[in-house]
Amino acid sequence: MTIKVLGHKSPDTDSTGSPIIWAWYLSEIQGRKAEAKLLGEPNTEAKFVLGRWGLDQPEIIADVAAGEDVVVVDTNNPAELPASINEANVIALIDHHMLVGGLKTRAPIDITVRPVACTATIMHDLMGADAAKMPAAIKGTMLSCILSDTLEFRSPTTTPADKALAEALAADLGVSIPDYAAEMFAAKSDVSAFSDAELLRMDSKEFEIAGKQFRVSVLETTSPKTVLDRKASLMESMVTVAQEDGADQVLLFVVDILREEATLLVPNDLVKTVAEKSFGATVAGDTVVLPGIMSRKKQILPALQL
């Protein structure tokens, strides 16, 4: 039986690349047939990375079958996984997010969850000496995952392990980190082809605050004006997206990678309260700038309150 390796429903670079990396390791090193799968369309940065390293985009699947072997990476949240994930045979989990709970397995499994910035960093360590056997495309994908998740080491989630590995991979590949990261972020910032609803769902997590359900969306960009010029239509679309997704509200944080700050769209009093209670912000209009806020995992979700 072929093992399916998959990440979450909003495939960014890490959730696109890490399944590819681990499927390579299982197949080529451990001799266990495995294939990377996606649960949605990868974002523009992830697609750039696939093209840059000559990799085919993995198949997009809607669900998993009962009993089939699955490795879950870059998430442990059932809400971000196929509807039938608890009927599948989950055999391993590799992640760097807080534990949510709700995943069920048929037997004890290998679980690795570590406080680093990127799933690919964990995978490199798990491979041990076999990591030296990675071909250039897998090394390049691993480097890309780390640069994406750390925002080229700007994110507060960055650890010495992430940075050291990225620098070693770049040196091995003959890649300039500043130049390559700039190319990646330029690709990520090109959102012209996406509808407002697609932008709001592109990089988002479901989160509960005081009994209210939120879709917490983050757009990381080197061109925040491109997104903020669409704020009126984005705020209108928040109502529809929330209704369709069973949420009370969508929160959209536009992260300026270069200025190292986030702008939160404030369409109503509920979001205004979230901004004031969570970040001590003073809200005077339909946006508020949050200096130093770069990471949903480390700075946004832990702070959210009403």
PDB file of N, CA, C and O in Angstrom, residues 44-100:
ATOM      1  N   THR A  44       1.191  30.977  -4.313  1.00  0.00           N
ATOM      2  CA  THR A  44       2.088  31.386  -5.404  1.00  0.00           C
ATOM      3  C   THR A  44       3.550  31.147  -5.062  1.00  0.00           C
ATOM      4  O   THR A  44       4.347  30.817  -5.943  1.00  0.00           O
ATOM      5  N   GLU A  45       3.917  31.297  -3.809  1.00  0.00           N
ATOM      6  CA  GLU A  45       5.301  31.046  -3.415  1.00  0.00           C
ATOM      7  C   GLU A  45       5.625  29.565  -3.544  1.00  0.00           C
ATOM      8  O   GLU A  45       6.687  29.178  -4.054  1.00  0.00           O
ATOM      9  N   ALA A  46       4.712  28.709  -3.083  1.00  0.00           N
ATOM     10  CA  ALA A  46       4.928  27.264  -3.181  1.00  0.00           C
ATOM     11  C   ALA A  46       5.061  26.825  -4.641  1.00  0.00           C
ATOM     12  O   ALA A  46       5.898  25.976  -4.977  1.00  0.00           O
ATOM     13  N   LYS A  47       4.232  27.399  -5.503  1.00  0.00           N
ATOM     14  CA  LYS A  47       4.325  27.057  -6.921  1.00  0.00           C
ATOM     15  C   LYS A  47       5.659  27.518  -7.503  1.00  0.00           C
ATOM     16  O   LYS A  47       6.257  26.817  -8.338  1.00  0.00           O
ATOM     17  N   PHE A  48       6.128  28.679  -7.086  1.00  0.00           N
ATOM     18  CA  PHE A  48       7.440  29.151  -7.534  1.00  0.00           C
ATOM     19  C   PHE A  48       8.529  28.168  -7.129  1.00  0.00           C
ATOM     20  O   PHE A  48       9.418  27.827  -7.920  1.00  0.00           O
ATOM     21  N   VAL A  49       8.467  27.694  -5.884  1.00  0.00           N
ATOM     22  CA  VAL A  49       9.473  26.763  -5.380  1.00  0.00           C
ATOM     23  C   VAL A  49       9.463  25.464  -6.184  1.00  0.00           C
ATOM     24  O   VAL A  49      10.526  24.939  -6.551  1.00  0.00           O
ATOM     25  N   LEU A  50       8.283  24.946  -6.472  1.00  0.00           N
ATOM     26  CA  LEU A  50       8.201  23.719  -7.279  1.00  0.00           C
ATOM     27  C   LEU A  50       8.883  23.917  -8.637  1.00  0.00           C
ATOM     28  O   LEU A  50       9.648  23.060  -9.092  1.00  0.00           O
ATOM     29  N   GLY A  51       8.599  25.052  -9.274  1.00  0.00           N
ATOM     30  CA  GLY A  51       9.204  25.325 -10.566  1.00  0.00           C
ATOM     31  C   GLY A  51      10.699  25.529 -10.476  1.00  0.00           C
ATOM     32  O   GLY A  51      11.461  25.057 -11.333  1.00  0.00           O
ATOM     33  N   ARG A  52      11.136  26.228  -9.436  1.00  0.00           N
ATOM     34  CA  ARG A  52      12.563  26.538  -9.267  1.00  0.00           C
ATOM     35  C   ARG A  52      13.404  25.271  -9.133  1.00  0.00           C
ATOM     36  O   ARG A  52      14.538  25.195  -9.618  1.00  0.00           O
ATOM     37  N   TRP A  53      12.840  24.253  -8.474  1.00  0.00           N
ATOM     38  CA  TRP A  53      13.612  23.030  -8.230  1.00  0.00           C
ATOM     39  C   TRP A  53      13.158  21.869  -9.116  1.00  0.00           C
ATOM     40  O   TRP A  53      13.545  20.718  -8.891  1.00  0.00           O
ATOM     41  N   GLY A  54      12.367  22.178 -10.152  1.00  0.00           N
ATOM     42  CA  GLY A  54      12.005  21.179 -11.147  1.00  0.00           C
ATOM     43  C   GLY A  54      11.159  20.040 -10.623  1.00  0.00           C
ATOM     44  O   GLY A  54      11.305  18.895 -11.058  1.00  0.00           O
ATOM     45  N   LEU A  55      10.252  20.356  -9.692  1.00  0.00           N
ATOM     46  CA  LEU A  55       9.405  19.331  -9.090  1.00  0.00           C
ATOM     47  C   LEU A  55       7.976  19.418  -9.627  1.00  0.00           C
ATOM     48  O   LEU A  55       7.456  20.513  -9.845  1.00  0.00           O
ATOM     49  N   ASP A  56       7.357  18.277  -9.825  1.00  0.00           N
ATOM     50  CA  ASP A  56       5.953  18.254 -10.227  1.00  0.00           C
ATOM     51  C   ASP A  56       5.072  18.579  -9.023  1.00  0.00           C
ATOM     52  O   ASP A  56       5.382  18.196  -7.894  1.00  0.00           O
ATOM     53  N   GLN A  57       3.982  19.283  -9.280  1.00  0.00           N
ATOM     54  CA  GLN A  57       3.042  19.555  -8.196  1.00  0.00           C
ATOM     55  C   GLN A  57       2.359  18.250  -7.792  1.00  0.00           C
ATOM     56  O   GLN A  57       1.825  17.528  -8.646  1.00  0.00           O
ATOM     57  N   PRO A  58       2.344  17.938  -6.502  1.00  0.00           N
ATOM     58  CA  PRO A  58       1.641  16.723  -6.064  1.00  0.00           C
ATOM     59  C   PRO A  58       0.152  16.787  -6.384  1.00  0.00           C
ATOM     60  O   PRO A  58      -0.429  17.865  -6.526  1.00  0.00           O
ATOM     61  N   GLU A  59      -0.447  15.627  -6.473  1.00  0.00           N
ATOM     62  CA  GLU A  59      -1.877  15.537  -6.725  1.00  0.00           C
ATOM     63  C   GLU A  59      -2.660  16.170  -5.575  1.00  0.00           C
ATOM     64  O   GLU A  59      -2.311  15.997  -4.403  1.00  0.00           O
ATOM     65  N   ILE A  60      -3.719  16.874  -5.928  1.00  0.00           N
ATOM     66  CA  ILE A  60      -4.619  17.437  -4.926  1.00  0.00           C
ATOM     67  C   ILE A  60      -5.731  16.430  -4.666  1.00  0.00           C
ATOM     68  O   ILE A  60      -6.387  15.962  -5.600  1.00  0.00           O
ATOM     69  N   ILE A  61      -5.935  16.085  -3.405  1.00  0.00           N
ATOM     70  CA  ILE A  61      -6.980  15.119  -3.049  1.00  0.00           C
ATOM     71  C   ILE A  61      -8.004  15.783  -2.135  1.00  0.00           C
ATOM     72  O   ILE A  61      -7.693  16.725  -1.403  1.00  0.00           O
ATOM     73  N   ALA A  62      -9.224  15.279  -2.180  1.00  0.00           N
ATOM     74  CA  ALA A  62     -10.300  15.841  -1.360  1.00  0.00           C
ATOM     75  C   ALA A  62     -10.456  15.113  -0.035  1.00  0.00           C
ATOM     76  O   ALA A  62     -10.923  15.692   0.948  1.00  0.00           O
ATOM     77  N   ASP A  63     -10.066  13.835   0.008  1.00  0.00           N
ATOM     78  CA  ASP A  63     -10.260  13.063   1.224  1.00  0.00           C
ATOM     79  C   ASP A  63      -9.332  11.856   1.199  1.00  0.00           C
ATOM     80  O   ASP A  63      -8.629  11.614   0.209  1.00  0.00           O
ATOM     81  N   VAL A  64      -9.324  11.116   2.277  1.00  0.00           N
ATOM     82  CA  VAL A  64      -8.565   9.871   2.360  1.00  0.00           C
ATOM     83  C   VAL A  64      -9.542   8.729   2.609  1.00  0.00           C
ATOM     84  O   VAL A  64     -10.634   8.932   3.137  1.00  0.00           O
ATOM     85  N   ALA A  65      -9.126   7.525   2.226  1.00  0.00           N
ATOM     86  CA  ALA A  65     -10.005   6.358   2.355  1.00  0.00           C
ATOM     87  C   ALA A  65      -9.788   5.677   3.700  1.00  0.00           C
ATOM     88  O   ALA A  65      -8.703   5.756   4.296  1.00  0.00           O
ATOM     89  N   ALA A  66     -10.797   5.004   4.153  1.00  0.00           N
ATOM     90  CA  ALA A  66     -10.705   4.259   5.404  1.00  0.00           C
ATOM     91  C   ALA A  66      -9.596   3.213   5.305  1.00  0.00           C
ATOM     92  O   ALA A  66      -9.504   2.476   4.326  1.00  0.00           O
ATOM     93  N   GLY A  67      -8.737   3.193   6.303  1.00  0.00           N
ATOM     94  CA  GLY A  67      -7.696   2.179   6.384  1.00  0.00           C
ATOM     95  C   GLY A  67      -6.419   2.461   5.631  1.00  0.00           C
ATOM     96  O   GLY A  67      -5.427   1.746   5.823  1.00  0.00           O
ATOM     97  N   GLU A  68      -6.379   3.494   4.757  1.00  0.00           N
ATOM     98  CA  GLU A  68      -5.141   3.710   4.004  1.00  0.00           C
ATOM     99  C   GLU A  68      -4.106   4.430   4.871  1.00  0.00           C
ATOM    100  O   GLU A  68      -4.432   5.263   5.718  1.00  0.00           O
ATOM    101  N   ASP A  69      -2.838   4.091   4.631  1.00  0.00           N
ATOM    102  CA  ASP A  69      -1.744   4.617   5.439  1.00  0.00           C
ATOM    103  C   ASP A  69      -1.490   6.083   5.112  1.00  0.00           C
ATOM    104  O   ASP A  69      -1.364   6.466   3.936  1.00  0.00           O
ATOM    105  N   VAL A  70      -1.377   6.898   6.159  1.00  0.00           N
ATOM    106  CA  VAL A  70      -1.197   8.339   6.000  1.00  0.00           C
ATOM    107  C   VAL A  70      -0.145   8.828   6.990  1.00  0.00           C
ATOM    108  O   VAL A  70      -0.138   8.430   8.164  1.00  0.00           O
ATOM    109  N   VAL A  71       0.733   9.701   6.516  1.00  0.00           N
ATOM    110  CA  VAL A  71       1.625  10.462   7.386  1.00  0.00           C
ATOM    111  C   VAL A  71       1.176  11.921   7.335  1.00  0.00           C
ATOM    112  O   VAL A  71       1.043  12.497   6.249  1.00  0.00           O
ATOM    113  N   VAL A  72       0.947  12.506   8.491  1.00  0.00           N
ATOM    114  CA  VAL A  72       0.498  13.897   8.587  1.00  0.00           C
ATOM    115  C   VAL A  72       1.693  14.774   8.937  1.00  0.00           C
ATOM    116  O   VAL A  72       2.430  14.480   9.894  1.00  0.00           O
ATOM    117  N   VAL A  73       1.893  15.848   8.178  1.00  0.00           N
ATOM    118  CA  VAL A  73       3.011  16.763   8.439  1.00  0.00           C
ATOM    119  C   VAL A  73       2.509  18.208   8.468  1.00  0.00           C
ATOM    120  O   VAL A  73       1.509  18.550   7.845  1.00  0.00           O
ATOM    121  N   ASP A  74       3.178  19.025   9.240  1.00  0.00           N
ATOM    122  CA  ASP A  74       2.938  20.467   9.310  1.00  0.00           C
ATOM    123  C   ASP A  74       1.559  20.831   9.876  1.00  0.00           C
ATOM    124  O   ASP A  74       1.094  21.938   9.679  1.00  0.00           O
ATOM    125  N   THR A  75       0.913  19.922  10.544  1.00  0.00           N
ATOM    126  CA  THR A  75      -0.323  20.209  11.269  1.00  0.00           C
ATOM    127  C   THR A  75      -0.651  19.001  12.128  1.00  0.00           C
ATOM    128  O   THR A  75      -0.189  17.887  11.853  1.00  0.00           O
ATOM    129  N   ASN A  76      -1.449  19.231  13.166  1.00  0.00           N
ATOM    130  CA  ASN A  76      -2.018  18.109  13.908  1.00  0.00           C
ATOM    131  C   ASN A  76      -3.488  18.395  14.198  1.00  0.00           C
ATOM    132  O   ASN A  76      -4.104  17.742  15.036  1.00  0.00           O
ATOM    133  N   ASN A  77      -4.032  19.363  13.471  1.00  0.00           N
ATOM    134  CA  ASN A  77      -5.395  19.830  13.690  1.00  0.00           C
ATOM    135  C   ASN A  77      -6.362  19.129  12.737  1.00  0.00           C
ATOM    136  O   ASN A  77      -6.280  19.321  11.524  1.00  0.00           O
ATOM    137  N   PRO A  78      -7.292  18.331  13.250  1.00  0.00           N
ATOM    138  CA  PRO A  78      -8.236  17.629  12.362  1.00  0.00           C
ATOM    139  C   PRO A  78      -9.037  18.563  11.470  1.00  0.00           C
ATOM    140  O   PRO A  78      -9.425  18.171  10.363  1.00  0.00           O
ATOM    141  N   ALA A  79      -9.282  19.809  11.911  1.00  0.00           N
ATOM    142  CA  ALA A  79     -10.041  20.760  11.100  1.00  0.00           C
ATOM    143  C   ALA A  79      -9.286  21.144   9.837  1.00  0.00           C
ATOM    144  O   ALA A  79      -9.889  21.625   8.872  1.00  0.00           O
ATOM    145  N   GLU A  80      -7.967  20.938   9.822  1.00  0.00           N
ATOM    146  CA  GLU A  80      -7.144  21.284   8.666  1.00  0.00           C
ATOM    147  C   GLU A  80      -6.823  20.064   7.792  1.00  0.00           C
ATOM    148  O   GLU A  80      -6.049  20.175   6.851  1.00  0.00           O
ATOM    149  N   LEU A  81      -7.435  18.936   8.123  1.00  0.00           N
ATOM    150  CA  LEU A  81      -7.138  17.675   7.454  1.00  0.00           C
ATOM    151  C   LEU A  81      -8.392  17.115   6.787  1.00  0.00           C
ATOM    152  O   LEU A  81      -9.486  17.645   6.990  1.00  0.00           O
ATOM    153  N   PRO A  82      -8.264  16.065   5.981  1.00  0.00           N
ATOM    154  CA  PRO A  82      -9.441  15.507   5.309  1.00  0.00           C
ATOM    155  C   PRO A  82     -10.527  15.092   6.304  1.00  0.00           C
ATOM    156  O   PRO A  82     -10.235  14.692   7.440  1.00  0.00           O
ATOM    157  N   ALA A  83     -11.752  15.153   5.855  1.00  0.00           N
ATOM    158  CA  ALA A  83     -12.887  14.839   6.733  1.00  0.00           C
ATOM    159  C   ALA A  83     -12.797  13.432   7.303  1.00  0.00           C
ATOM    160  O   ALA A  83     -13.229  13.186   8.436  1.00  0.00           O
ATOM    161  N   SER A  84     -12.211  12.504   6.551  1.00  0.00           N
ATOM    162  CA  SER A  84     -12.155  11.098   6.975  1.00  0.00           C
ATOM    163  C   SER A  84     -10.817  10.718   7.599  1.00  0.00           C
ATOM    164  O   SER A  84     -10.482   9.533   7.666  1.00  0.00           O
ATOM    165  N   ILE A  85     -10.050  11.700   8.077  1.00  0.00           N
ATOM    166  CA  ILE A  85      -8.706  11.408   8.575  1.00  0.00           C
ATOM    167  C   ILE A  85      -8.732  10.387   9.716  1.00  0.00           C
ATOM    168  O   ILE A  85      -7.837   9.545   9.834  1.00  0.00           O
ATOM    169  N   ASN A  86      -9.744  10.415  10.559  1.00  0.00           N
ATOM    170  CA  ASN A  86      -9.786   9.482  11.687  1.00  0.00           C
ATOM    171  C   ASN A  86     -10.214   8.080  11.288  1.00  0.00           C
ATOM    172  O   ASN A  86     -10.170   7.158  12.101  1.00  0.00           O
ATOM    173  N   GLU A  87     -10.652   7.915  10.022  1.00  0.00           N
ATOM    174  CA  GLU A  87     -10.939   6.571   9.508  1.00  0.00           C
ATOM    175  C   GLU A  87      -9.717   5.985   8.788  1.00  0.00           C
ATOM    176  O   GLU A  87      -9.644   4.776   8.548  1.00  0.00           O
ATOM    177  N   ALA A  88      -8.764   6.864   8.438  1.00  0.00           N
ATOM    178  CA  ALA A  88      -7.531   6.392   7.796  1.00  0.00           C
ATOM    179  C   ALA A  88      -6.606   5.793   8.857  1.00  0.00           C
ATOM    180  O   ALA A  88      -6.860   5.881  10.061  1.00  0.00           O
ATOM    181  N   ASN A  89      -5.525   5.197   8.399  1.00  0.00           N
ATOM    182  CA  ASN A  89      -4.529   4.636   9.313  1.00  0.00           C
ATOM    183  C   ASN A  89      -3.342   5.600   9.394  1.00  0.00           C
ATOM    184  O   ASN A  89      -2.378   5.479   8.636  1.00  0.00           O
ATOM    185  N   VAL A  90      -3.440   6.557  10.286  1.00  0.00           N
ATOM    186  CA  VAL A  90      -2.350   7.520  10.464  1.00  0.00           C
ATOM    187  C   VAL A  90      -1.193   6.797  11.140  1.00  0.00           C
ATOM    188  O   VAL A  90      -1.342   6.261  12.251  1.00  0.00           O
ATOM    189  N   ILE A  91      -0.035   6.763  10.479  1.00  0.00           N
ATOM    190  CA  ILE A  91       1.097   5.993  11.002  1.00  0.00           C
ATOM    191  C   ILE A  91       2.206   6.878  11.568  1.00  0.00           C
ATOM    192  O   ILE A  91       3.094   6.376  12.262  1.00  0.00           O
ATOM    193  N   ALA A  92       2.153   8.184  11.281  1.00  0.00           N
ATOM    194  CA  ALA A  92       3.175   9.081  11.822  1.00  0.00           C
ATOM    195  C   ALA A  92       2.691  10.520  11.713  1.00  0.00           C
ATOM    196  O   ALA A  92       1.831  10.845  10.871  1.00  0.00           O
ATOM    197  N   LEU A  93       3.243  11.372  12.570  1.00  0.00           N
ATOM    198  CA  LEU A  93       2.931  12.806  12.554  1.00  0.00           C
ATOM    199  C   LEU A  93       4.206  13.582  12.835  1.00  0.00           C
ATOM    200  O   LEU A  93       4.924  13.268  13.797  1.00  0.00           O
ATOM    201  N   ILE A  94       4.489  14.563  11.994  1.00  0.00           N
ATOM    202  CA  ILE A  94       5.667  15.432  12.162  1.00  0.00           C
ATOM    203  C   ILE A  94       5.180  16.869  12.081  1.00  0.00           C
ATOM    204  O   ILE A  94       4.614  17.276  11.064  1.00  0.00           O
ATOM    205  N   ASP A  95       5.411  17.652  13.131  1.00  0.00           N
ATOM    206  CA  ASP A  95       4.796  18.981  13.172  1.00  0.00           C
ATOM    207  C   ASP A  95       5.585  19.921  14.076  1.00  0.00           C
ATOM    208  O   ASP A  95       6.455  19.492  14.850  1.00  0.00           O
ATOM    209  N   HIS A  96       5.244  21.217  13.968  1.00  0.00           N
ATOM    210  CA  HIS A  96       5.882  22.226  14.814  1.00  0.00           C
ATOM    211  C   HIS A  96       4.847  23.209  15.374  1.00  0.00           C
ATOM    212  O   HIS A  96       5.198  24.326  15.743  1.00  0.00           O
ATOM    213  N   HIS A  97       3.593  22.785  15.454  1.00  0.00           N
ATOM    214  CA  HIS A  97       2.527  23.616  15.993  1.00  0.00           C
ATOM    215  C   HIS A  97       2.058  23.074  17.341  1.00  0.00           C
ATOM    216  O   HIS A  97       2.314  21.934  17.687  1.00  0.00           O
ATOM    217  N   MET A  98       1.311  23.921  18.058  1.00  0.00           N
ATOM    218  CA  MET A  98       0.761  23.463  19.332  1.00  0.00           C
ATOM    219  C   MET A  98      -0.219  22.321  19.090  1.00  0.00           C
ATOM    220  O   MET A  98      -0.881  22.249  18.056  1.00  0.00           O
ATOM    221  N   LEU A  99      -0.314  21.426  20.071  1.00  0.00           N
ATOM    222  CA  LEU A  99      -1.225  20.294  19.957  1.00  0.00           C
ATOM    223  C   LEU A  99      -2.664  20.770  20.121  1.00  0.00           C
ATOM    224  O   LEU A  99      -2.990  21.507  21.056  1.00  0.00           O
ATOM    225  N   VAL A 100      -3.513  20.329  19.211  1.00  0.00           N
ATOM    226  CA  VAL A 100      -4.919  20.723  19.225  1.00  0.00           C
ATOM    227  C   VAL A 100      -5.791  19.610  19.810  1.00  0.00           C
ATOM    228  O   VAL A 100      -6.721  19.862  20.572  1.00  0.00           O
TER     229      VAL A 100
END
